[in-house]
CSV table of C-alpha atoms in Angstrom, one decimal:
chain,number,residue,atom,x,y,z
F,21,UNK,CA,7.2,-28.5,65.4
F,22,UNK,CA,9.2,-26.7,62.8
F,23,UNK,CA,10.1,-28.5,59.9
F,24,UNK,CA,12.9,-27.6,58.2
F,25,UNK,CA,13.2,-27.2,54.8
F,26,UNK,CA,15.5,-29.7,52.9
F,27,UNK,CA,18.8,-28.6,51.5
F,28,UNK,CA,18.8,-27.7,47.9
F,29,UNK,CA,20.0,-29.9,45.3
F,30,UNK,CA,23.2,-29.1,43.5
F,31,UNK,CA,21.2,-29.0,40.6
F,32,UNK,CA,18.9,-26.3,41.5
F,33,UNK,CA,21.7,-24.5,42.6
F,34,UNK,CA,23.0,-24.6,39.0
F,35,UNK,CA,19.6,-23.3,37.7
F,36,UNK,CA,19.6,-20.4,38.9
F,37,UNK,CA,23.2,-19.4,38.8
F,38,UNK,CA,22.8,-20.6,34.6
F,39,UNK,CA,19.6,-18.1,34.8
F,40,UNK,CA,21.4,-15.6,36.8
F,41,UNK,CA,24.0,-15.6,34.2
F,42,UNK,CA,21.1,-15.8,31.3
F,43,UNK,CA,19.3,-12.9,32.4
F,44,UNK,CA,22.6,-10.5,33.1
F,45,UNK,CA,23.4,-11.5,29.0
F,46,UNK,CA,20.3,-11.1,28.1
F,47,UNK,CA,20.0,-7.9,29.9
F,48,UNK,CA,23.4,-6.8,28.3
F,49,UNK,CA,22.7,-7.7,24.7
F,50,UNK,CA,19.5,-5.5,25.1
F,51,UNK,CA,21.3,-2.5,26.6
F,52,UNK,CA,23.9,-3.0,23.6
F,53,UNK,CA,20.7,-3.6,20.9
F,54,UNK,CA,19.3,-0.6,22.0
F,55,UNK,CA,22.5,1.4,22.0
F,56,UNK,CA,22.9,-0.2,18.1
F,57,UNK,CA,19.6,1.2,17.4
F,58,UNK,CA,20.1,4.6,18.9
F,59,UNK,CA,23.4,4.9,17.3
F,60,UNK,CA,21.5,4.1,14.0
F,61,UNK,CA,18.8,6.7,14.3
F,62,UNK,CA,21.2,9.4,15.2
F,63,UNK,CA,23.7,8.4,12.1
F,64,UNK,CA,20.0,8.8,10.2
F,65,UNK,CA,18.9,12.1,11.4
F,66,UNK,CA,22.5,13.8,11.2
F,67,UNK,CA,22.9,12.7,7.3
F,68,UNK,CA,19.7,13.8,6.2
F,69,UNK,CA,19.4,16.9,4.8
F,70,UNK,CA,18.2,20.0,7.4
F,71,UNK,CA,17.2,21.5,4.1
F,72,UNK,CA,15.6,21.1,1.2
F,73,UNK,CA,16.3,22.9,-1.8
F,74,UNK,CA,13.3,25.7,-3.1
F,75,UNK,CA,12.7,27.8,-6.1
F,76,UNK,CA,9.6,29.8,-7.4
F,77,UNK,CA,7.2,27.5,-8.6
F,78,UNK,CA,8.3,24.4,-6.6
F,79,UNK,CA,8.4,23.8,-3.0
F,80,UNK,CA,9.6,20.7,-1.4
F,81,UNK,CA,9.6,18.8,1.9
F,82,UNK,CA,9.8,15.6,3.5
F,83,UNK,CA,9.6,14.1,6.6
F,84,UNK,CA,11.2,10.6,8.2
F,85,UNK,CA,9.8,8.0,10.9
F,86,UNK,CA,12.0,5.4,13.4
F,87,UNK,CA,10.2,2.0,13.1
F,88,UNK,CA,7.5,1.6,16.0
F,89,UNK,CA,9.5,-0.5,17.7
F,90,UNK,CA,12.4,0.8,17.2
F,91,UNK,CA,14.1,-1.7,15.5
F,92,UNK,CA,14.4,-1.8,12.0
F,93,UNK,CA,16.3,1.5,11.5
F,94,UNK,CA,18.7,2.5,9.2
F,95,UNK,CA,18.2,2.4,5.7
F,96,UNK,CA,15.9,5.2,4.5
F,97,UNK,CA,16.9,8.4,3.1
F,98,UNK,CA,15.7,11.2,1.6
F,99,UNK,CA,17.7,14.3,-0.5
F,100,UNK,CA,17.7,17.4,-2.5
F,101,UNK,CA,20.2,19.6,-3.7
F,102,UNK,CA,20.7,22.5,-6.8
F,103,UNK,CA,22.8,21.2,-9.4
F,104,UNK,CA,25.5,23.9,-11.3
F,105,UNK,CA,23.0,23.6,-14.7
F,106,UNK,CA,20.5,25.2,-12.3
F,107,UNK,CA,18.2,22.3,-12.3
F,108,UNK,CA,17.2,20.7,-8.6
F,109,UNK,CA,17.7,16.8,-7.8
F,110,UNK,CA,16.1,14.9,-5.4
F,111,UNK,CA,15.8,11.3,-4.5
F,112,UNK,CA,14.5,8.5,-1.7
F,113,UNK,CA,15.9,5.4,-1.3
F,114,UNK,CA,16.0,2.3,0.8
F,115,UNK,CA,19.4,0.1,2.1
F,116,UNK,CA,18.3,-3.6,2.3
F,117,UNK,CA,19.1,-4.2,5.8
F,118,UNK,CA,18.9,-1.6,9.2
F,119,UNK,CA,21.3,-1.0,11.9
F,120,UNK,CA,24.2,1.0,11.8
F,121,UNK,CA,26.0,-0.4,8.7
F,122,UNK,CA,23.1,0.4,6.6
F,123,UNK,CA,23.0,3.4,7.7
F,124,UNK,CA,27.0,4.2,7.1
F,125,UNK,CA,26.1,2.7,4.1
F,126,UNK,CA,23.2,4.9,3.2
F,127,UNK,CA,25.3,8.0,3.7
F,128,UNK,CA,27.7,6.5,1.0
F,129,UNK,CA,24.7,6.4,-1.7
F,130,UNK,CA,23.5,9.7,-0.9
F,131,UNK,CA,27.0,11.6,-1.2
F,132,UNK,CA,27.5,8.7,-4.1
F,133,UNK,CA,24.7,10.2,-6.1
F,134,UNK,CA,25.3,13.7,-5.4
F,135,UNK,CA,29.2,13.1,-6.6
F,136,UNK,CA,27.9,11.8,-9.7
F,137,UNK,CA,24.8,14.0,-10.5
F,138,UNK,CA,26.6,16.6,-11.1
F,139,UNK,CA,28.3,15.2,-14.2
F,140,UNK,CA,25.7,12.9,-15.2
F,141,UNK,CA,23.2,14.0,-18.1
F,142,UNK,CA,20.0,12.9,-17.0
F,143,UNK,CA,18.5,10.3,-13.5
F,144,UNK,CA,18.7,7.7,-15.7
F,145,UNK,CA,22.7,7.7,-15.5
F,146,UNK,CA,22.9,9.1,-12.6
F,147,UNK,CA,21.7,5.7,-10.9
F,148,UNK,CA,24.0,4.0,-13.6
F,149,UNK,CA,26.7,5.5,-12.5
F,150,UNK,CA,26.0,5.2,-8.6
F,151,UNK,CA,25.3,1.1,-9.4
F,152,UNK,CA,29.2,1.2,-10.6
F,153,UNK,CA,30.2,3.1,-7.8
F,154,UNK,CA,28.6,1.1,-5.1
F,155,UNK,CA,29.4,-2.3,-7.0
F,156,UNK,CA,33.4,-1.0,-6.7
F,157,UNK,CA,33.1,-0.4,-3.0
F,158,UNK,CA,32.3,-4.6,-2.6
F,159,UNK,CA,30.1,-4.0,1.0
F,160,UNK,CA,27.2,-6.8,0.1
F,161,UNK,CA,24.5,-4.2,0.8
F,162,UNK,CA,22.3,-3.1,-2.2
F,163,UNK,CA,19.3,-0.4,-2.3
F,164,UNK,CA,16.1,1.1,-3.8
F,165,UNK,CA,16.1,4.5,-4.8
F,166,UNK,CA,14.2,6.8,-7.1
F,167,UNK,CA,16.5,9.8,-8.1
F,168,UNK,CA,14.3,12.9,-10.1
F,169,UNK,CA,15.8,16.3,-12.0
F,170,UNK,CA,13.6,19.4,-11.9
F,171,UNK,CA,14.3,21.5,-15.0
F,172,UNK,CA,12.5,25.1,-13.9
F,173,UNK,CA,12.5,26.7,-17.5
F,174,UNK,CA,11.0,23.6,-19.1
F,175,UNK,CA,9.1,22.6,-15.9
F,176,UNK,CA,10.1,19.1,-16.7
F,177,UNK,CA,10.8,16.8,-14.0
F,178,UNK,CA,13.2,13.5,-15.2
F,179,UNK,CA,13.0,10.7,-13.4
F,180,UNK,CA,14.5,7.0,-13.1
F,181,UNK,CA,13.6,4.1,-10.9
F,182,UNK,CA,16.1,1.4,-9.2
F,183,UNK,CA,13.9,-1.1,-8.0
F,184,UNK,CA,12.2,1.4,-5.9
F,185,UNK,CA,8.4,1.6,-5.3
F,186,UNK,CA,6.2,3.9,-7.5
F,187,UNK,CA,5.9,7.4,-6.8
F,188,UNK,CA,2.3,9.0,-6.4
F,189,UNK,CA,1.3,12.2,-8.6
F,190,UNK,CA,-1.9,14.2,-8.2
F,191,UNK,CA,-3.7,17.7,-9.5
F,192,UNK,CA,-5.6,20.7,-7.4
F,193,UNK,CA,-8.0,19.8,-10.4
F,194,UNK,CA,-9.1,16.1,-8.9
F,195,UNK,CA,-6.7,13.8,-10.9
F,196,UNK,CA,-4.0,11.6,-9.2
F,197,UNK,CA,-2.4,8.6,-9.8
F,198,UNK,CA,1.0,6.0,-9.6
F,199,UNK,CA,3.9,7.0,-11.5
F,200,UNK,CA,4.7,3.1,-12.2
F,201,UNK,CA,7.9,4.2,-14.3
F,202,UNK,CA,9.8,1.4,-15.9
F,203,UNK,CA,12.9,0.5,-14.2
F,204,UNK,CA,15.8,-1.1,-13.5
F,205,UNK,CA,17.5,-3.6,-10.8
F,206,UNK,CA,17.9,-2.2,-7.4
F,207,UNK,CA,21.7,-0.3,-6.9
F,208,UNK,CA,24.6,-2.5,-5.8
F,209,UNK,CA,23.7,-6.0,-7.4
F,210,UNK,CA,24.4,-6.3,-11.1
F,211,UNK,CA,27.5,-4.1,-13.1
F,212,UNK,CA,26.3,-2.1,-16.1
F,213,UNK,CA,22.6,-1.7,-15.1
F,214,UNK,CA,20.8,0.6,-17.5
F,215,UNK,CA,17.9,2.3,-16.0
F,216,UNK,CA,15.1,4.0,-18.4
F,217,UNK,CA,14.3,8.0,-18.2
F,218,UNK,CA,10.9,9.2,-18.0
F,219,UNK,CA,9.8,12.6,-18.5
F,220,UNK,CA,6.7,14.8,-17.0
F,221,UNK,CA,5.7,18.2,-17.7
F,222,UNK,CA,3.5,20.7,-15.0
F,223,UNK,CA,1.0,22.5,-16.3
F,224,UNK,CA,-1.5,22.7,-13.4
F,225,UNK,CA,-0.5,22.6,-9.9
F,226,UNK,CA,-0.6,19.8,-7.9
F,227,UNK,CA,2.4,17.3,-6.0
F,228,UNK,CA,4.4,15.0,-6.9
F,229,UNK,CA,5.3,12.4,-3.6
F,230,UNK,CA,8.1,10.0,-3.3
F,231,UNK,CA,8.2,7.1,-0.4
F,232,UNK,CA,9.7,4.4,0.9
F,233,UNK,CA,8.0,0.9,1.3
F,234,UNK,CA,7.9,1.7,5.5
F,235,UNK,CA,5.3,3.8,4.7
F,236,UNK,CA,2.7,1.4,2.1
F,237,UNK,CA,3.7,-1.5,3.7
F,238,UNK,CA,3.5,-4.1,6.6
F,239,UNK,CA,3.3,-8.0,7.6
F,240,UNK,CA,-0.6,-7.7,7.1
F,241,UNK,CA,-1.0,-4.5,5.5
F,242,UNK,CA,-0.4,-5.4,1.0
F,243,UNK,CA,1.5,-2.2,-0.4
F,244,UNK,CA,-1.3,-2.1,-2.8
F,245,UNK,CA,-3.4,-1.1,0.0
F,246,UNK,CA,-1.4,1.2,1.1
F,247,UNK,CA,-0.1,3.2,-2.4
F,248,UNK,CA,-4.2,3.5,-2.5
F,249,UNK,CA,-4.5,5.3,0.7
F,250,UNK,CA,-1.3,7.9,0.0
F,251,UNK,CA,-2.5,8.5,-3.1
F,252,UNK,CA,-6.4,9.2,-1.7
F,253,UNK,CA,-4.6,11.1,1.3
F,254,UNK,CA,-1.9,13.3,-1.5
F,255,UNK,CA,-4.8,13.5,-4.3
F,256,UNK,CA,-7.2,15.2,-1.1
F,257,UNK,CA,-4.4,17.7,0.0
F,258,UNK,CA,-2.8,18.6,-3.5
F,259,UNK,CA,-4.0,22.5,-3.0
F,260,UNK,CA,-1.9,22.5,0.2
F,261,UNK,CA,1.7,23.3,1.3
F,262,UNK,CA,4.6,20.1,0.7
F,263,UNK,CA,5.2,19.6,4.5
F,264,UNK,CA,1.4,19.1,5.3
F,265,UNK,CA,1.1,16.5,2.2
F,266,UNK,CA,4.3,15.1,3.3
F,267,UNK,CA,2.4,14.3,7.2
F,268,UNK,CA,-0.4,12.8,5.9
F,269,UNK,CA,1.0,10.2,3.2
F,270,UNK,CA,3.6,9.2,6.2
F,271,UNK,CA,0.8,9.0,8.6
F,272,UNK,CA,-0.8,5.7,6.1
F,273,UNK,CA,2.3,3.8,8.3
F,274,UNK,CA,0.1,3.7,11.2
F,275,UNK,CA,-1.6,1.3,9.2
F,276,UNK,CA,1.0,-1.1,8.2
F,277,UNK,CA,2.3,-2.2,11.6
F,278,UNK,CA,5.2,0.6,10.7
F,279,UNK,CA,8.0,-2.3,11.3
F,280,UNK,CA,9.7,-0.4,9.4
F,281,UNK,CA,11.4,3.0,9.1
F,282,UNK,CA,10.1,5.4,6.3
F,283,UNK,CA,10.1,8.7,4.2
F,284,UNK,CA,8.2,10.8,2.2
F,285,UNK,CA,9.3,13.5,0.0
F,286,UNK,CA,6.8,15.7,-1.6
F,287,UNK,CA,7.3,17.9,-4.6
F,288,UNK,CA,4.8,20.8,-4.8
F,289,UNK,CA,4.5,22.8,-8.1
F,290,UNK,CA,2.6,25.6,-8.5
F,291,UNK,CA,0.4,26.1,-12.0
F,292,UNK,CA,2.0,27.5,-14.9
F,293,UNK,CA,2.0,30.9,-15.7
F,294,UNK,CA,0.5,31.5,-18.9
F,295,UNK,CA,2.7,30.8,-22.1
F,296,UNK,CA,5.0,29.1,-20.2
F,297,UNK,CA,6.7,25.8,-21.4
């Protein structure tokens, strides 16, 4: 004898038409997440620069990387470009926050700093001047960045930190090391920031590497860790072109957990010719 199977109670009935509803928002607010993210990344990739700026004696590159998972994307940038005194600037920098505002609002920085490098005397007010900028624009984001001038005739390179990690320097003749550069508060929190200058001069050939956090950095992976293993990695491959040096300090974010995006830029002077500086 068939037994037949007793009616359902209204509140089952409820259960699944509340998980019905659940999964169809849930499945929405993960097609529009990933169409945030997408958006993101593209607004990324289409305001970094297709090209870096060259001249004899110094070659640069740099490279970028999404977060593994694709989620925390957004706020790294990279730039170069000449300036009218002939000199070259370049930077790296990193937007507190991901998604598509920090993106927007990375692409204000980097035009920011280019606006006001051009007029500015030396990285040190550059950033100054870019902290007042951002500060007048009132968005509640702030960011990292570490903003460098090449002077070719002195072979000087100029460089100031806001609140950014260190850079990493190293020789073709073995030596390498942190360029832990005093600084000043990240851009977009405090009016008036001053932010100290320091000066290098290149005599032998080697690179000098700048990075974002994404890169030396992860829930169980200490950045001290990881500025050890770039700088192994850049000290290793100083003899060899910017865009190779540039793929294997980025590849160190396979190590971190890489829940984050990154960038490396890399800075590759030749030696100097004899009697210069």
């Amino acid at each position: 004898m068939l037994r037949r199977r007793p009616p359902r109670s209204a509140s089952a009935d409820d259960l699944l038409t509340t998980l019905g509803r659940l999964t169809a928002q849930a499945r929405e607010g993960a097609e529009k997440q990933r169409a945030r993210v997408e958006l993101a990344e593209a607004l990324q990739r289409e305001m970094l620069p297709a090209v870096l700026p060259s001249i004899p004696g110094l070659r640069a590159a740099a490279t970028y990387a999404p977060a593994r998972h694709g989620l925390d994307i957004g706020g790294d940038w990279y730039d170069g470009f000449p300036l009218p005194d002939g000199s070259l600037a370049f930077c790296v920098g990193d937007v507190q926050g991901h998604d598509v505002e920090a993106a927007a609002f990375m692409g204000q920085i980097r035009f920011g700093l280019r606006a006001v490098a051009g007029h500015a005397a030396d990285p040190g007010e550059v950033l100054s001047r870019a902290n007042d900028l951002l500060l007048s624009v009132d968005c509640g984001l702030f960011a990292t960045c570490t903003f460098v001038r090449f002077d070719p005739v002195a072979r000087e390179l100029t460089s100031a930190r806001a609140g950014h990690v260190p850079g990493i320097w190293a020789t073709t003749d073995g030596r390498s090391g942190l360029a832990e550069d005093p600084g000043g508060l990240p851009l977009g929190i405090a009016p008036g920031e001053r932010y100290p200058v320091t000066r290098r001069r290149f005599a032998t050939a080697g690179a000098f590497v700048l990075l974002t956090d994404g890169v030396v950095e992860g829930p169980s992976f200490p950045i001290e860790a990881g500025l050890t293993q770039v700088t192994r990695l850049v000290s290793a491959n100083a003899d060899r072109d910017p865009a190779t040096v540039a793929d294997v300090a980025i590849s160190v974010a396979e190590f971190t957990g890489h829940t984050d995006d990154s960038a490396v830029l890399v800075l590759r002077f030749d030696a100097a010719s004899p009697g210069a500086g």
